[in-house]
Amino acid sequence: LQEGIGGVILHGGTIQEIKNRCINLKSWSKKSILICADVEEGVGQRFEGATWFVPPMALGLIYMKAPKEALALAEQYGKTIGRQARSCGINWVLAPVCDVNTNPKNPVINMRAWGDEPQSVSKLVCAFNRGIVSQGILSCAKHFPGHGDTTIDSHLSLPVLDHNFSRLEEKELIPFKHLISQGLN
């Protein structure tokens, strides 16, 4: 490890413990390092003392009746996560979830998706991402296109989808493409 550490992912603790841990990690490296956390629903999802929001699907439901309000909320959701992450020393958030929830029985995506319709998911994902990056935080489009239609928990086994490429083009890739065209950092 002559070059030092390049990046870490954090799980668990309080926000003060994470802040101290980030200071220590940064002091061990002569170069900037990536410090990330999987906090797609808020820093409080993983670290005690911060905000834990409702799942993204809640904003997807709001979008169905009040799109402008839902988009403003999604951007604020991202800003708040970005601001809290930055204050702890985290510079990379593993979000947004870009999966379209095409299978309501999905055991791993489900409520983590912004909805079940590619266009609304795209708009909400882009609004959320604008909020995150406005705070100087890196983001990450996840998971893999089609994960919203799986029936197996990908933490336990490898899901396989029986769809052709045109299905990916028509549904699953749309939010990823919109986010990339917006300028995913």
Tab-separated table of N, CA and C in Angstrom, residues 106-162:
chain	number	residue	atom	x	y	z
A	106	ASN	N	-41.035	-7.764	-6.392
A	106	ASN	CA	-39.578	-7.748	-6.351
A	106	ASN	C	-39.110	-7.692	-4.888
A	107	PRO	N	-38.265	-8.630	-4.464
A	107	PRO	CA	-37.880	-8.681	-3.057
A	107	PRO	C	-36.777	-7.704	-2.648
A	108	VAL	N	-36.157	-7.028	-3.602
A	108	VAL	CA	-35.023	-6.181	-3.222
A	108	VAL	C	-35.158	-4.734	-3.697
A	109	ILE	N	-35.814	-4.467	-4.805
A	109	ILE	CA	-35.960	-3.095	-5.294
A	109	ILE	C	-37.256	-2.499	-4.744
A	110	ASN	N	-38.374	-2.961	-5.211
A	110	ASN	CA	-39.688	-2.574	-4.728
A	110	ASN	C	-39.786	-1.104	-4.324
A	111	MET	N	-39.912	-0.796	-3.045
A	111	MET	CA	-40.121	0.572	-2.549
A	111	MET	C	-38.901	1.474	-2.756
A	112	ARG	N	-37.754	0.877	-3.071
A	112	ARG	CA	-36.541	1.664	-3.313
A	112	ARG	C	-36.577	2.354	-4.672
A	113	ALA	N	-37.458	1.887	-5.562
A	113	ALA	CA	-37.624	2.501	-6.882
A	113	ALA	C	-38.500	3.747	-6.735
A	114	TRP	N	-38.369	4.647	-7.699
A	114	TRP	CA	-39.166	5.876	-7.697
A	114	TRP	C	-40.543	5.657	-8.338
A	115	GLY	N	-40.761	4.467	-8.901
A	115	GLY	CA	-42.045	4.187	-9.509
A	115	GLY	C	-41.982	3.022	-10.472
A	116	ASP	N	-43.094	2.831	-11.182
A	116	ASP	CA	-43.190	1.696	-12.097
A	116	ASP	C	-43.338	2.127	-13.552
A	117	GLU	N	-43.147	3.421	-13.814
A	117	GLU	CA	-43.286	3.949	-15.165
A	117	GLU	C	-41.979	4.668	-15.533
A	118	PRO	N	-41.326	4.266	-16.614
A	118	PRO	CA	-39.990	4.782	-16.935
A	118	PRO	C	-39.860	6.303	-17.025
A	119	GLN	N	-40.861	6.982	-17.572
A	119	GLN	CA	-40.745	8.444	-17.731
A	119	GLN	C	-40.785	9.166	-16.391
A	120	SER	N	-41.703	8.774	-15.511
A	120	SER	CA	-41.764	9.445	-14.204
A	120	SER	C	-40.538	9.097	-13.369
A	121	VAL	N	-40.079	7.856	-13.434
A	121	VAL	CA	-38.860	7.463	-12.714
A	121	VAL	C	-37.696	8.317	-13.212
A	122	SER	N	-37.593	8.506	-14.515
A	122	SER	CA	-36.517	9.316	-15.094
A	122	SER	C	-36.524	10.734	-14.539
A	123	LYS	N	-37.678	11.348	-14.514
A	123	LYS	CA	-37.777	12.731	-14.038
A	123	LYS	C	-37.427	12.842	-12.562
A	124	LEU	N	-37.918	11.901	-11.762
A	124	LEU	CA	-37.642	11.935	-10.326
A	124	LEU	C	-36.168	11.651	-10.026
A	125	VAL	N	-35.596	10.685	-10.728
A	125	VAL	CA	-34.182	10.349	-10.562
A	125	VAL	C	-33.311	11.559	-10.907
A	126	CYS	N	-33.644	12.230	-11.999
A	126	CYS	CA	-32.857	13.401	-12.412
A	126	CYS	C	-32.986	14.538	-11.397
A	127	ALA	N	-34.178	14.758	-10.860
A	127	ALA	CA	-34.369	15.798	-9.844
A	127	ALA	C	-33.571	15.465	-8.588
A	128	PHE	N	-33.658	14.226	-8.141
A	128	PHE	CA	-32.897	13.778	-6.964
A	128	PHE	C	-31.400	13.993	-7.192
A	129	ASN	N	-30.926	13.599	-8.361
A	129	ASN	CA	-29.503	13.707	-8.665
A	129	ASN	C	-29.046	15.169	-8.702
A	130	ARG	N	-29.871	16.054	-9.244
A	130	ARG	CA	-29.530	17.482	-9.240
A	130	ARG	C	-29.311	17.965	-7.802
A	131	GLY	N	-30.167	17.492	-6.905
A	131	GLY	CA	-30.021	17.873	-5.498
A	131	GLY	C	-28.726	17.379	-4.897
A	132	ILE	N	-28.398	16.120	-5.123
A	132	ILE	CA	-27.160	15.537	-4.577
A	132	ILE	C	-25.942	16.300	-5.092
A	133	VAL	N	-25.838	16.445	-6.400
A	133	VAL	CA	-24.629	17.046	-6.978
A	133	VAL	C	-24.529	18.543	-6.666
A	134	SER	N	-25.650	19.183	-6.378
A	134	SER	CA	-25.604	20.603	-6.004
A	134	SER	C	-24.848	20.806	-4.701
A	135	GLN	N	-24.680	19.735	-3.949
A	135	GLN	CA	-23.970	19.801	-2.674
A	135	GLN	C	-22.512	19.355	-2.792
A	136	GLY	N	-22.049	19.151	-4.017
A	136	GLY	CA	-20.660	18.756	-4.239
A	136	GLY	C	-20.395	17.290	-3.957
A	137	ILE	N	-21.420	16.472	-4.061
A	137	ILE	CA	-21.315	15.044	-3.769
A	137	ILE	C	-21.411	14.256	-5.067
A	138	LEU	N	-20.588	13.222	-5.195
A	138	LEU	CA	-20.684	12.308	-6.333
A	138	LEU	C	-21.896	11.404	-6.144
A	139	SER	N	-22.472	10.980	-7.254
A	139	SER	CA	-23.616	10.068	-7.198
A	139	SER	C	-23.306	8.822	-8.012
A	140	CYS	N	-24.237	7.882	-7.995
A	140	CYS	CA	-24.025	6.595	-8.658
A	140	CYS	C	-25.367	6.054	-9.132
A	141	ALA	N	-25.530	5.912	-10.441
A	141	ALA	CA	-26.764	5.329	-10.985
A	141	ALA	C	-26.736	3.830	-10.715
A	142	LYS	N	-27.746	3.341	-10.037
A	142	LYS	CA	-27.777	1.916	-9.733
A	142	LYS	C	-29.187	1.393	-9.897
A	143	HIS	N	-29.411	0.149	-10.040
A	143	HIS	CA	-28.540	-1.024	-9.916
A	143	HIS	C	-28.167	-1.462	-11.318
A	144	PHE	N	-28.580	-2.601	-11.765
A	144	PHE	CA	-28.390	-2.896	-13.181
A	144	PHE	C	-29.751	-2.839	-13.854
A	145	PRO	N	-29.800	-2.341	-15.092
A	145	PRO	CA	-31.098	-2.246	-15.773
A	145	PRO	C	-31.813	-3.587	-15.812
A	146	GLY	N	-33.054	-3.575	-15.341
A	146	GLY	CA	-33.855	-4.789	-15.276
A	146	GLY	C	-34.009	-5.323	-13.863
A	147	HIS	N	-33.229	-4.794	-12.931
A	147	HIS	CA	-33.287	-5.306	-11.556
A	147	HIS	C	-34.662	-5.080	-10.923
A	148	GLY	N	-35.402	-4.096	-11.435
A	148	GLY	CA	-36.738	-3.843	-10.919
A	148	GLY	C	-37.748	-4.912	-11.285
A	149	ASP	N	-37.361	-5.863	-12.132
A	149	ASP	CA	-38.268	-6.935	-12.540
A	149	ASP	C	-37.821	-8.300	-12.037
A	150	THR	N	-36.846	-8.333	-11.158
A	150	THR	CA	-36.353	-9.627	-10.688
A	150	THR	C	-37.260	-10.204	-9.608
A	151	THR	N	-37.155	-11.513	-9.406
A	151	THR	CA	-37.941	-12.198	-8.379
A	151	THR	C	-37.057	-12.792	-7.289
A	152	ILE	N	-35.745	-12.639	-7.451
A	152	ILE	CA	-34.772	-13.193	-6.507
A	152	ILE	C	-33.990	-12.046	-5.890
A	153	ASP	N	-33.733	-12.123	-4.608
A	153	ASP	CA	-32.905	-11.126	-3.934
A	153	ASP	C	-31.469	-11.280	-4.406
A	154	SER	N	-30.952	-10.264	-5.074
A	154	SER	CA	-29.608	-10.334	-5.650
A	154	SER	C	-28.507	-10.374	-4.594
A	155	HIS	N	-28.850	-10.144	-3.336
A	155	HIS	CA	-27.871	-10.292	-2.259
A	155	HIS	C	-27.665	-11.771	-1.921
A	156	LEU	N	-28.619	-12.595	-2.351
A	156	LEU	CA	-28.587	-14.016	-2.002
A	156	LEU	C	-28.268	-14.933	-3.180
A	157	SER	N	-28.649	-14.503	-4.376
A	157	SER	CA	-28.447	-15.329	-5.565
A	157	SER	C	-28.438	-14.423	-6.795
A	158	LEU	N	-28.000	-14.959	-7.916
A	158	LEU	CA	-27.935	-14.181	-9.142
A	158	LEU	C	-29.272	-14.249	-9.885
A	159	PRO	N	-29.971	-13.114	-9.990
A	159	PRO	CA	-31.235	-13.118	-10.734
A	159	PRO	C	-30.980	-13.214	-12.235
A	160	VAL	N	-31.896	-13.848	-12.928
A	160	VAL	CA	-31.819	-13.958	-14.380
A	160	VAL	C	-33.158	-13.497	-14.939
A	161	LEU	N	-33.091	-12.618	-15.947
A	161	LEU	CA	-34.299	-12.146	-16.615
A	161	LEU	C	-34.378	-12.748	-18.000
A	162	ASP	N	-35.576	-13.054	-18.412
A	162	ASP	CA	-35.799	-13.679	-19.705
A	162	ASP	C	-36.284	-12.668	-20.748
